[in-house]
Amino acid sequence: MDNHTNHLDDEDNGYIKIDRYNEGKIAAVADHYKDILGQLGENPEREGLIKTPERVAKALQYLTHGYDVDPAGILRSAMFKEDYSQMVVVKDIEVFSMCEHHMLPFFGKAHVAYIPNGHIVGLSKIPRIVDAFARRLQVQERLTNEIRDCIQDTLMPAGVAVVIECKHLCMAMRGIQKQNSVTTTSAFTGEFAKDKTRAEFLRLITANLH
Ligand SMILES: Nc1nc2c(ncn2[C@@H]2O[C@H](COP(=O)(O)OP(=O)(O)OP(=O)(O)O)[C@@H](O)[C@H]2O)c(=O)[nH]1
Ligand SMILES: [Zn+2]
């Protein structure tokens, strides 16, 4: 990592390969944004906007830093042998992503469960992989499947369940302009194909247990 590169995360666990947050790339993206401001009819030289292209470039790099994170590596960094075979559910994980069609935010919650098959994973790693895939240009369906596949292929549990509920700003502040619609997507493997197991997961994520 060269000294033009800033950390996006306060930790470097080996699975984050950050080479996007550097000054050369920021400057190139900022140049385009200066042009865009002019095209929008603004004066990019006025005081309030002078640093805006650089700010936008940095914000975009942050919002897409998931490309530099290795989600399977995150899981592999904290897998532990454990004789626990009940469902593990991490619910209400905040999601912030950007739709790949309009590059506008979509945001909401992810609920993730797995049934261990000899190994458990450090709990914080589940929201970390949600972030790793969310901080990219996405559609909600692919985000849901990528989280499921990563857990299934890396941890090899008896089953994985992912439900994501999000509001899409491209449907709220433009286009069809529906302020309150929420999109729900889901993806399941293994044991979660069984109605009873899936129902138990859905009960746990909707129950107010705490
Ligand atoms: N399936 C899916 N669609 C998405 C997601 N995010 C945004 N979209 C949709 O992507 C579609 C792109 O459709 P287009 O017709 O090419 O774009 P558009 O003319 O801007 O569409 P409108 O939003 O209907 O005005 C829209 O229907 C969006 O609602 C997502 O995560 N999943
Ligand atoms: Zn969109």
mmCIF file of C-alpha atoms and ligand atoms in Angstrom:
data_model
loop_
_atom_site.group_PDB
_atom_site.id
_atom_site.type_symbol
_atom_site.label_atom_id
_atom_site.label_comp_id
_atom_site.label_asym_id
_atom_site.label_seq_id
_atom_site.Cartn_x
_atom_site.Cartn_y
_atom_site.Cartn_z
ATOM 1 C CA MET A 1 0.000 0.000 0.000
ATOM 2 C CA ASP A 2 1.586 3.303 -1.028
ATOM 3 C CA ASN A 3 1.384 6.451 1.032
ATOM 4 C CA HIS A 4 -1.154 7.996 -1.351
ATOM 5 C CA THR A 5 -3.618 5.393 -0.160
ATOM 6 C CA ASN A 6 -5.893 5.925 2.806
ATOM 7 C CA HIS A 7 -7.477 3.180 4.840
ATOM 8 C CA LEU A 8 -11.199 2.739 4.318
ATOM 9 C CA ASP A 9 -11.378 0.607 7.387
ATOM 10 C CA ASP A 10 -9.521 0.993 10.646
ATOM 11 C CA GLU A 11 -8.374 -2.589 10.426
ATOM 12 C CA ASP A 12 -6.412 -4.404 7.803
ATOM 13 C CA ASN A 13 -7.114 -8.084 8.178
ATOM 14 C CA GLY A 14 -5.542 -9.141 4.924
ATOM 15 C CA TYR A 15 -8.830 -9.554 3.065
ATOM 16 C CA ILE A 16 -9.135 -5.874 2.150
ATOM 17 C CA LYS A 17 -7.051 -4.992 -0.897
ATOM 18 C CA ILE A 18 -7.489 -1.259 -1.169
ATOM 19 C CA ASP A 19 -5.928 0.336 -4.178
ATOM 20 C CA ARG A 20 -8.857 2.465 -5.287
ATOM 21 C CA TYR A 21 -8.748 5.134 -2.621
ATOM 22 C CA ASN A 22 -5.707 6.866 -3.992
ATOM 23 C CA GLU A 23 -5.137 10.386 -5.164
ATOM 24 C CA GLY A 24 -4.603 9.555 -8.844
ATOM 25 C CA LYS A 25 -7.998 7.904 -9.154
ATOM 26 C CA ILE A 26 -9.719 10.569 -7.045
ATOM 27 C CA ALA A 27 -8.303 13.283 -9.313
ATOM 28 C CA ALA A 28 -9.402 11.492 -12.505
ATOM 29 C CA VAL A 29 -12.965 10.978 -11.243
ATOM 30 C CA ALA A 30 -13.082 14.531 -9.853
ATOM 31 C CA ASP A 31 -12.147 15.954 -13.278
ATOM 32 C CA HIS A 32 -15.193 14.281 -14.774
ATOM 33 C CA TYR A 33 -17.411 15.640 -12.014
ATOM 34 C CA LYS A 34 -16.141 19.170 -12.618
ATOM 35 C CA ASP A 35 -17.265 18.770 -16.215
ATOM 36 C CA ILE A 36 -20.605 17.293 -15.108
ATOM 37 C CA LEU A 37 -21.261 20.293 -12.833
ATOM 38 C CA GLY A 38 -20.741 22.571 -15.834
ATOM 39 C CA GLN A 39 -23.025 20.406 -17.968
ATOM 40 C CA LEU A 40 -25.712 20.704 -15.281
ATOM 41 C CA GLY A 41 -25.587 24.497 -15.642
ATOM 42 C CA GLU A 42 -23.588 25.117 -12.473
ATOM 43 C CA ASN A 43 -20.410 27.102 -12.057
ATOM 44 C CA PRO A 44 -17.842 24.597 -10.761
ATOM 45 C CA GLU A 45 -15.567 27.463 -9.736
ATOM 46 C CA ARG A 46 -17.975 29.032 -7.244
ATOM 47 C CA GLU A 47 -16.920 28.766 -3.625
ATOM 48 C CA GLY A 48 -19.438 26.152 -2.497
ATOM 49 C CA LEU A 49 -18.624 23.845 -5.394
ATOM 50 C CA ILE A 50 -14.886 24.218 -5.719
ATOM 51 C CA LYS A 51 -14.123 21.094 -3.691
ATOM 52 C CA THR A 52 -17.288 19.219 -4.683
ATOM 53 C CA PRO A 53 -15.801 17.130 -7.522
ATOM 54 C CA GLU A 54 -13.154 15.793 -5.160
ATOM 55 C CA ARG A 55 -15.706 15.166 -2.418
ATOM 56 C CA VAL A 56 -17.970 13.282 -4.820
ATOM 57 C CA ALA A 57 -15.043 11.231 -6.116
ATOM 58 C CA LYS A 58 -14.082 10.245 -2.567
ATOM 59 C CA ALA A 59 -17.690 9.472 -1.656
ATOM 60 C CA LEU A 60 -18.082 7.260 -4.732
ATOM 61 C CA GLN A 61 -14.878 5.432 -4.000
ATOM 62 C CA TYR A 62 -16.120 4.778 -0.480
ATOM 63 C CA LEU A 63 -19.552 3.667 -1.691
ATOM 64 C CA THR A 64 -17.953 1.134 -4.054
ATOM 65 C CA HIS A 65 -15.053 -0.048 -1.898
ATOM 66 C CA GLY A 66 -16.581 -3.519 -1.737
ATOM 67 C CA TYR A 67 -14.769 -4.297 -4.987
ATOM 68 C CA ASP A 68 -11.545 -4.279 -2.967
ATOM 69 C CA VAL A 69 -12.774 -6.614 -0.275
ATOM 70 C CA ASP A 70 -12.558 -10.395 -0.504
ATOM 71 C CA PRO A 71 -15.760 -11.643 1.167
ATOM 72 C CA ALA A 72 -14.718 -15.313 1.237
ATOM 73 C CA GLY A 73 -11.459 -14.225 2.863
ATOM 74 C CA ILE A 74 -13.462 -12.458 5.557
ATOM 75 C CA LEU A 75 -15.285 -15.679 6.401
ATOM 76 C CA ARG A 76 -12.153 -17.815 6.210
ATOM 77 C CA SER A 77 -10.405 -15.476 8.661
ATOM 78 C CA ALA A 78 -12.739 -16.503 11.496
ATOM 79 C CA MET A 79 -14.099 -20.016 11.027
ATOM 80 C CA PHE A 80 -14.087 -22.189 14.112
ATOM 81 C CA LYS A 81 -14.757 -25.890 14.606
ATOM 82 C CA GLU A 82 -17.805 -26.169 16.823
ATOM 83 C CA ASP A 83 -20.397 -28.813 17.545
ATOM 84 C CA TYR A 84 -23.450 -26.557 17.209
ATOM 85 C CA SER A 85 -26.070 -27.516 14.689
ATOM 86 C CA GLN A 86 -28.958 -25.147 15.358
ATOM 87 C CA MET A 87 -29.825 -22.155 13.224
ATOM 88 C CA VAL A 88 -27.679 -19.043 13.730
ATOM 89 C CA VAL A 89 -29.560 -15.871 12.760
ATOM 90 C CA VAL A 90 -28.095 -12.378 12.410
ATOM 91 C CA LYS A 91 -30.959 -10.040 11.693
ATOM 92 C CA ASP A 92 -31.511 -6.331 11.070
ATOM 93 C CA ILE A 93 -28.122 -5.777 9.433
ATOM 94 C CA GLU A 94 -28.142 -2.289 7.922
ATOM 95 C CA VAL A 95 -27.598 -2.286 4.174
ATOM 96 C CA PHE A 96 -26.492 0.670 2.075
ATOM 97 C CA SER A 97 -25.944 -0.026 -1.590
ATOM 98 C CA MET A 98 -26.294 1.696 -4.958
ATOM 99 C CA CYS A 99 -28.438 0.478 -7.816
ATOM 100 C CA GLU A 100 -26.416 -0.191 -10.897
ATOM 101 C CA HIS A 101 -29.057 1.330 -13.172
ATOM 102 C CA HIS A 102 -29.183 4.861 -11.752
ATOM 103 C CA MET A 103 -26.323 4.874 -9.268
ATOM 104 C CA LEU A 104 -28.795 5.989 -6.617
ATOM 105 C CA PRO A 105 -28.876 4.479 -3.133
ATOM 106 C CA PHE A 106 -30.983 1.620 -1.995
ATOM 107 C CA PHE A 107 -30.975 0.863 1.701
ATOM 108 C CA GLY A 108 -32.671 -1.217 4.346
ATOM 109 C CA LYS A 109 -31.980 -4.407 6.250
ATOM 110 C CA ALA A 110 -30.542 -7.843 5.645
ATOM 111 C CA HIS A 111 -31.365 -10.927 7.686
ATOM 112 C CA VAL A 112 -28.932 -13.805 7.357
ATOM 113 C CA ALA A 113 -29.000 -17.308 8.837
ATOM 114 C CA TYR A 114 -27.014 -20.488 8.510
ATOM 115 C CA ILE A 115 -27.085 -23.943 10.033
ATOM 116 C CA PRO A 116 -23.541 -25.002 10.966
ATOM 117 C CA ASN A 117 -22.092 -28.223 9.667
ATOM 118 C CA GLY A 118 -19.013 -28.579 11.870
ATOM 119 C CA HIS A 119 -17.907 -24.951 11.692
ATOM 120 C CA ILE A 120 -19.277 -21.658 12.940
ATOM 121 C CA VAL A 121 -18.090 -18.234 11.827
ATOM 122 C CA GLY A 122 -17.266 -15.120 13.859
ATOM 123 C CA LEU A 123 -20.568 -13.258 14.101
ATOM 124 C CA SER A 124 -19.229 -9.889 12.931
ATOM 125 C CA LYS A 125 -18.116 -11.512 9.691
ATOM 126 C CA ILE A 126 -21.720 -11.863 8.528
ATOM 127 C CA PRO A 127 -22.395 -8.087 8.429
ATOM 128 C CA ARG A 128 -18.895 -7.658 6.990
ATOM 129 C CA ILE A 129 -19.699 -9.809 3.978
ATOM 130 C CA VAL A 130 -23.066 -8.073 3.583
ATOM 131 C CA ASP A 131 -21.114 -4.804 3.362
ATOM 132 C CA ALA A 132 -18.503 -6.281 1.031
ATOM 133 C CA PHE A 133 -21.181 -7.076 -1.541
ATOM 134 C CA ALA A 134 -23.412 -4.065 -0.810
ATOM 135 C CA ARG A 135 -20.617 -1.539 -1.333
ATOM 136 C CA ARG A 136 -20.650 -2.135 -5.079
ATOM 137 C CA LEU A 137 -23.033 -1.240 -7.894
ATOM 138 C CA GLN A 138 -25.781 -3.769 -7.385
ATOM 139 C CA VAL A 139 -29.268 -5.007 -7.969
ATOM 140 C CA GLN A 140 -30.943 -6.270 -4.831
ATOM 141 C CA GLU A 141 -31.482 -9.758 -6.255
ATOM 142 C CA ARG A 142 -27.781 -10.276 -7.047
ATOM 143 C CA LEU A 143 -26.750 -8.844 -3.679
ATOM 144 C CA THR A 144 -29.014 -11.414 -1.998
ATOM 145 C CA ASN A 145 -27.644 -14.326 -4.033
ATOM 146 C CA GLU A 146 -24.009 -13.290 -3.640
ATOM 147 C CA ILE A 147 -24.287 -13.244 0.158
ATOM 148 C CA ARG A 148 -25.966 -16.673 0.122
ATOM 149 C CA ASP A 149 -23.409 -18.188 -2.268
ATOM 150 C CA CYS A 150 -20.416 -16.815 -0.425
ATOM 151 C CA ILE A 151 -21.543 -18.309 2.884
ATOM 152 C CA GLN A 152 -22.568 -21.606 1.310
ATOM 153 C CA ASP A 153 -19.370 -22.068 -0.706
ATOM 154 C CA THR A 154 -16.957 -20.955 2.024
ATOM 155 C CA LEU A 155 -18.428 -22.196 5.299
ATOM 156 C CA MET A 156 -20.244 -25.146 3.693
ATOM 157 C CA PRO A 157 -23.054 -25.145 6.265
ATOM 158 C CA ALA A 158 -26.168 -27.327 6.144
ATOM 159 C CA GLY A 159 -28.094 -24.344 4.785
ATOM 160 C CA VAL A 160 -28.083 -20.584 4.288
ATOM 161 C CA ALA A 161 -30.974 -18.110 4.277
ATOM 162 C CA VAL A 162 -30.835 -14.460 3.249
ATOM 163 C CA VAL A 163 -33.722 -11.990 3.232
ATOM 164 C CA ILE A 164 -33.174 -8.360 2.246
ATOM 165 C CA GLU A 165 -35.724 -5.539 2.508
ATOM 166 C CA CYS A 166 -34.804 -2.234 0.876
ATOM 167 C CA LYS A 167 -36.128 1.105 -0.285
ATOM 168 C CA HIS A 168 -34.768 2.223 -3.637
ATOM 169 C CA LEU A 169 -34.306 5.967 -4.048
ATOM 170 C CA CYS A 170 -34.555 5.562 -7.829
ATOM 171 C CA MET A 171 -38.179 4.573 -7.208
ATOM 172 C CA ALA A 172 -38.791 7.245 -4.573
ATOM 173 C CA MET A 173 -37.194 10.533 -5.639
ATOM 174 C CA ARG A 174 -37.533 10.091 -9.412
ATOM 175 C CA GLY A 175 -39.260 7.780 -11.883
ATOM 176 C CA ILE A 176 -42.370 6.185 -10.431
ATOM 177 C CA GLN A 177 -41.948 8.230 -7.179
ATOM 178 C CA LYS A 178 -43.299 5.704 -4.697
ATOM 179 C CA GLN A 179 -41.994 6.870 -1.330
ATOM 180 C CA ASN A 180 -43.022 3.913 0.793
ATOM 181 C CA SER A 181 -42.590 0.829 -1.325
ATOM 182 C CA VAL A 182 -40.165 -1.738 0.031
ATOM 183 C CA THR A 183 -38.639 -4.534 -2.041
ATOM 184 C CA THR A 184 -38.044 -7.905 -0.397
ATOM 185 C CA THR A 185 -35.725 -10.524 -1.877
ATOM 186 C CA SER A 186 -34.735 -13.911 -0.516
ATOM 187 C CA ALA A 187 -32.338 -16.734 -1.229
ATOM 188 C CA PHE A 188 -32.049 -20.139 0.438
ATOM 189 C CA THR A 189 -29.917 -23.254 0.269
ATOM 190 C CA GLY A 190 -29.896 -26.711 1.833
ATOM 191 C CA GLU A 191 -32.065 -27.178 4.898
ATOM 192 C CA PHE A 192 -33.882 -23.924 4.216
ATOM 193 C CA ALA A 193 -35.542 -25.577 1.217
ATOM 194 C CA LYS A 194 -37.683 -27.366 3.837
ATOM 195 C CA ASP A 195 -40.872 -25.464 4.651
ATOM 196 C CA LYS A 196 -40.482 -26.029 8.401
ATOM 197 C CA THR A 197 -36.911 -24.692 8.578
ATOM 198 C CA ARG A 198 -37.684 -21.728 6.357
ATOM 199 C CA ALA A 199 -40.785 -20.932 8.434
ATOM 200 C CA GLU A 200 -38.676 -21.010 11.617
ATOM 201 C CA PHE A 201 -36.199 -18.555 10.076
ATOM 202 C CA LEU A 202 -38.984 -16.236 8.910
ATOM 203 C CA ARG A 203 -40.548 -16.414 12.378
ATOM 204 C CA LEU A 204 -37.243 -15.502 14.035
ATOM 205 C CA ILE A 205 -36.597 -12.504 11.795
ATOM 206 C CA THR A 206 -40.089 -11.118 12.292
ATOM 207 C CA ALA A 207 -40.301 -11.882 16.037
ATOM 208 C CA ASN A 208 -39.538 -9.128 18.508
ATOM 209 C CA LEU A 209 -37.428 -11.195 20.877
ATOM 210 C CA HIS A 210 -35.120 -8.567 22.363
HETATM 211 N N1 LIG B 1 -34.800 -5.870 -10.374
HETATM 212 C C1 LIG B 1 -34.241 -4.758 -9.923
HETATM 213 N N2 LIG B 1 -34.503 -3.604 -10.546
HETATM 214 C C2 LIG B 1 -33.941 -2.496 -10.049
HETATM 215 C C3 LIG B 1 -33.128 -2.468 -8.914
HETATM 216 N N3 LIG B 1 -32.753 -1.189 -8.682
HETATM 217 C C4 LIG B 1 -33.335 -0.449 -9.649
HETATM 218 N N4 LIG B 1 -34.066 -1.232 -10.484
HETATM 219 C C5 LIG B 1 -34.901 -0.961 -11.661
HETATM 220 O O1 LIG B 1 -34.114 -0.899 -12.820
HETATM 221 C C6 LIG B 1 -35.021 -0.568 -13.848
HETATM 222 C C7 LIG B 1 -34.315 0.109 -14.988
HETATM 223 O O2 LIG B 1 -35.310 0.274 -15.964
HETATM 224 P P1 LIG B 1 -35.207 1.240 -17.215
HETATM 225 O O3 LIG B 1 -36.548 1.278 -17.866
HETATM 226 O O4 LIG B 1 -34.026 0.869 -18.045
HETATM 227 O O5 LIG B 1 -34.832 2.643 -16.529
HETATM 228 P P2 LIG B 1 -35.763 3.911 -16.277
HETATM 229 O O6 LIG B 1 -36.303 4.409 -17.565
HETATM 230 O O7 LIG B 1 -34.960 4.890 -15.486
HETATM 231 O O8 LIG B 1 -36.944 3.280 -15.418
HETATM 232 P P3 LIG B 1 -37.937 3.961 -14.367
HETATM 233 O O9 LIG B 1 -37.285 3.858 -13.014
HETATM 234 O O10 LIG B 1 -39.192 3.115 -14.452
HETATM 235 O O11 LIG B 1 -38.155 5.375 -14.761
HETATM 236 C C8 LIG B 1 -36.104 0.252 -13.164
HETATM 237 O O12 LIG B 1 -37.316 -0.471 -13.289
HETATM 238 C C9 LIG B 1 -35.662 0.306 -11.693
HETATM 239 O O13 LIG B 1 -36.745 0.314 -10.780
HETATM 240 C C10 LIG B 1 -32.866 -3.703 -8.287
HETATM 241 O O14 LIG B 1 -32.151 -3.806 -7.285
HETATM 242 N N5 LIG B 1 -33.454 -4.815 -8.807
HETATM 243 ZN ZN ZN B 2 -32.161 2.406 -9.843
#
